[in-house]
Amino acid sequence: MTYLDHAGTALFPQSLLKEFTDDLSKNIYGNPHSQNISSKLTYDTIEHVRYRILQHFNTTAEDYTIIFTSGSTAALKLVAETFPWMPEGLGHPSSRFCYLTDSHTSVVGMRGITAAMNVLSVPVKPKEILLSEKNRVPAEEQNCMTPHLFCYPAQSNFSGIKYPLSWIQEIKSGKLCPIKTPGKWFVLLDAASYVSTSPLDLTVHQPDFIPISFYKIFGFPTGLGALLVNNQIAPFLRKSYFGGGTAAGYLAGEEFYSPRPSVAERFEDGTVSFLDIIALKHGFDALERLTGGMENIKHHTFALSHYTYTVLSTLKYASGAPIVRIYSDSDFSSPDVQGPIINFNVLDENGDVIGYSQVDKIASLYNIHVRTGCFCNTGACQRHLSLSNEDVKRNLQAGHVCGDDIDIIDGRPTGSVRISFGYMSTFEDAQTFLKFIIATRLSESDCKFPSQTTTRETITQNDHTANNNAKKYSLKTIISDTGHWNNSSAALKKPEPSRAVVSDSAIPVYRSGSKPITVTNIYLYPIKSCSAFEVSEWPVGNQGLLYDRSWMVVNQNGICISQKQEPRLCLVHPIIDLEQKIMVIKAEGMDPLSVPLEENTGREIQIGQSKVCAHRVQTYDCGERIAEWFSELLGRQCRLIRQSSDFKGNANQKHEKGQATTVSLSLVNEAQYLLINTASILQLKEQITERLKEPLPTEELIQRFRANVVISATESFEEEKWAEISIGALCFQVVGPCNRCQIICIDPQTGQRNKEFLQTLSSIRGRKTNFGIYLMNQSLCSSLPNILSVGSQVFPVLKEDKEIQSPLSNEEKTSG
């Protein structure tokens, strides 16, 4: 695995967990609000950790107070709620909440609280700060004490640019003024991204508030952050709610409350997450032991990003066109102005952006983990991608929301790709990423080399290993070493831009043609992500084919295991015997297992609730005997669960006529049925066979796409032009296309992966790797039995538009 999302979270070292668990096994930590011995140990340890945090930032308890929160977001919310705002309309100058537009969503979201307090919010662009000396107020107004708050990030989580820490004192002293208004300015420095790889010296730079999240630094624990509060502002913070542990005394029957004198205790409502706080001690120990300190981390991570940026920016097509467009506010010349973050989009030969979800999907085939989208920083995303406010609103109306995979609208990107390095990143990680870009965009003969060999020149003496190996990392070395990467210059092909939805005014017309379309194969998948069970005819229920994906395998925590995590599931063969009312499960080397089709309604069964792609389902456990069978087969603790008939999974689906319909689902990811076309399979087979240089059975390729219904249409991909179909007495509405993922790369006979399948599909489709269409039940066309049969004729109804709107939203889904 090549992990390049350290700005999302750091990875924790094994030694941290071992020391932490050893600590817990040797000590009893009680609730710190109690007075017994174990509780006193907890309290003392927490106070020691507070001291360790202050020491880490080179400050003391005389200057700053540590308030533990659930993360930097909660810390920001706390500031918004407790800052001594002066609202509008009280006959004196009112407060202003200002923030840099290159700020995290959690900073911008503070304006929701300030608006409720009748305080105006003012966004400030980075270039406006540099001109803010013009905003200095006249001398006669400089005695005004109205408090204002300015928030800015020490490091942009979008581009990695480091904003000057000198702004802190310049703004507090009045030398810089975000806006022209009389009053006293306080500064909140959002340090969550910055402190993960850079030292922050609070003796030199003294903001009033510093929110941080510890998982960004250590990787563990998660769900724990802190607000560092300058003790000069702390007495002025106003708090209305008081929770457990914050009161020196109060009365239940009278409006009387006295807060604790300690600032930390006054603002930490309830029992703090004390075991997680104790884990921080081991986090600091591990960080110091493994790295020697934040200054080393700063230079190490910058060296990696500088090297990667330098090589990446020189990559060009044979025509001289750049392969990537990098979004940066610096030239990566100094670790004091640039963090270890590179933000970019991949371009095709014509200079058009290839959607970020396409890049992410292909990267996953190479086991490279990147981050895509706008990274909870709409302001920076707008500035670098040249998106106006109207563009963002139009994209929202078009169905794009934060975190989804709609990456191109009207030919323009909605987001980008981000890679980021951490202290455990290596030059091999950087080289692997660069190999991936080259392997998927260039052949060796197409590559245009830079004028001189690019090597790491900025490495510090602290990183001896990288220094010794720097000569290996020239661009030529990388390109000449990509032969084993299944080189495919068309793997990242630019998707077609449109995503049209059929209009309400479209009038469907039945397809006419000389050769009838028929059903050639019917498959059901009784156990989600396991092998198919092929039938010639099968009953249809209100959730799809009877018993299709009625069971699934889960881990010890009840989370669904799919072929993405466990490819060997494809070697499990379930067989349904309707006469015997049993499901027989077979796997090589294992005794056959029999599972009754009738639900177990006994009192001994364990009812639980699970989620399948955000759909809530109620399930029950199939028992210890079956759990032991699957655990032995897969070599890990797992269980088989079944969907309960007492609870039906429902999902709102928007079909091709633009109408939202509530449908009943089994344990499928997205829709009741998945249909593919043999003509489409044959076109893909021709391309894959040419690339693999070996024969590929059509049946194997069909099985990779895990469809319920296979048809024999004449034209490849003509199924994407349909709005609805009827098969015999059954009528189906087309829900949308199936956007494929890495499961099609798994050989259903062996469980082995081959990334060529998804890359080839991406190459020939160039449209989000769509293959097949989702269907949902309509009312029956007649009173005939609800049976789907091989050989039945298929009657499609054409839709007006040429492209189907995918129903997928915030995550890649496939027919498990």
mmCIF file of N, CA and C in Angstrom, residues 28-44 245 247 260 265 271:
data_model
loop_
_atom_site.group_PDB
_atom_site.id
_atom_site.type_symbol
_atom_site.label_atom_id
_atom_site.label_comp_id
_atom_site.label_asym_id
_atom_site.label_seq_id
_atom_site.Cartn_x
_atom_site.Cartn_y
_atom_site.Cartn_z
ATOM 1 N N ILE A 28 -4.829 0.735 36.435
ATOM 2 C CA ILE A 28 -6.275 0.931 36.472
ATOM 3 C C ILE A 28 -6.534 2.433 36.475
ATOM 4 N N TYR A 29 -7.243 2.903 35.444
ATOM 5 C CA TYR A 29 -7.565 4.323 35.326
ATOM 6 C C TYR A 29 -9.058 4.531 35.576
ATOM 7 N N GLY A 30 -9.386 5.199 36.668
ATOM 8 C CA GLY A 30 -10.774 5.467 37.010
ATOM 9 C C GLY A 30 -11.233 6.807 36.467
ATOM 10 N N ASN A 31 -12.496 7.111 36.731
ATOM 11 C CA ASN A 31 -13.056 8.403 36.304
ATOM 12 C C ASN A 31 -12.332 9.530 37.036
ATOM 13 N N PRO A 32 -11.779 10.510 36.321
ATOM 14 C CA PRO A 32 -10.986 11.561 36.979
ATOM 15 C C PRO A 32 -11.801 12.443 37.912
ATOM 16 N N HIS A 33 -13.137 12.363 37.846
ATOM 17 C CA HIS A 33 -13.968 13.176 38.741
ATOM 18 C C HIS A 33 -14.164 12.522 40.105
ATOM 19 N N SER A 34 -13.716 11.284 40.244
ATOM 20 C CA SER A 34 -13.792 10.619 41.548
ATOM 21 C C SER A 34 -12.522 10.920 42.346
ATOM 22 N N GLN A 35 -12.512 10.450 43.582
ATOM 23 C CA GLN A 35 -11.391 10.781 44.459
ATOM 24 C C GLN A 35 -10.579 9.562 44.879
ATOM 25 N N ASN A 36 -10.914 8.378 44.336
ATOM 26 C CA ASN A 36 -10.189 7.185 44.758
ATOM 27 C C ASN A 36 -8.805 7.133 44.101
ATOM 28 N N ILE A 37 -8.045 6.093 44.434
ATOM 29 C CA ILE A 37 -6.649 6.017 43.987
ATOM 30 C C ILE A 37 -6.553 5.921 42.465
ATOM 31 N N SER A 38 -7.396 5.068 41.857
ATOM 32 C CA SER A 38 -7.330 4.914 40.400
ATOM 33 C C SER A 38 -7.756 6.193 39.693
ATOM 34 N N SER A 39 -8.704 6.923 40.278
ATOM 35 C CA SER A 39 -9.145 8.184 39.689
ATOM 36 C C SER A 39 -8.074 9.258 39.828
ATOM 37 N N LYS A 40 -7.382 9.251 40.958
ATOM 38 C CA LYS A 40 -6.313 10.224 41.148
ATOM 39 C C LYS A 40 -5.180 9.967 40.146
ATOM 40 N N LEU A 41 -4.939 8.696 39.850
ATOM 41 C CA LEU A 41 -3.927 8.371 38.848
ATOM 42 C C LEU A 41 -4.330 8.943 37.483
ATOM 43 N N THR A 42 -5.600 8.811 37.149
ATOM 44 C CA THR A 42 -6.084 9.351 35.877
ATOM 45 C C THR A 42 -5.923 10.856 35.833
ATOM 46 N N TYR A 43 -6.347 11.521 36.889
ATOM 47 C CA TYR A 43 -6.266 12.988 36.936
ATOM 48 C C TYR A 43 -4.820 13.459 36.785
ATOM 49 N N ASP A 44 -3.927 12.823 37.511
ATOM 50 C CA ASP A 44 -2.522 13.222 37.447
ATOM 51 C C ASP A 44 -1.931 12.973 36.064
ATOM 52 N N GLY A 245 -18.727 18.239 36.066
ATOM 53 C CA GLY A 245 -17.327 18.516 36.305
ATOM 54 C C GLY A 245 -16.929 19.966 36.113
ATOM 55 N N ALA A 247 -18.744 22.676 37.391
ATOM 56 C CA ALA A 247 -19.322 23.549 38.413
ATOM 57 C C ALA A 247 -18.572 23.409 39.742
ATOM 58 N N ARG A 260 -16.049 26.395 38.137
ATOM 59 C CA ARG A 260 -14.736 26.072 38.680
ATOM 60 C C ARG A 260 -13.745 27.155 38.269
ATOM 61 N N GLU A 265 -11.161 23.151 33.361
ATOM 62 C CA GLU A 265 -12.277 22.443 33.985
ATOM 63 C C GLU A 265 -13.600 23.143 33.713
ATOM 64 N N THR A 271 -17.190 14.125 31.549
ATOM 65 C CA THR A 271 -15.920 13.415 31.703
ATOM 66 C C THR A 271 -15.158 13.432 30.389
#
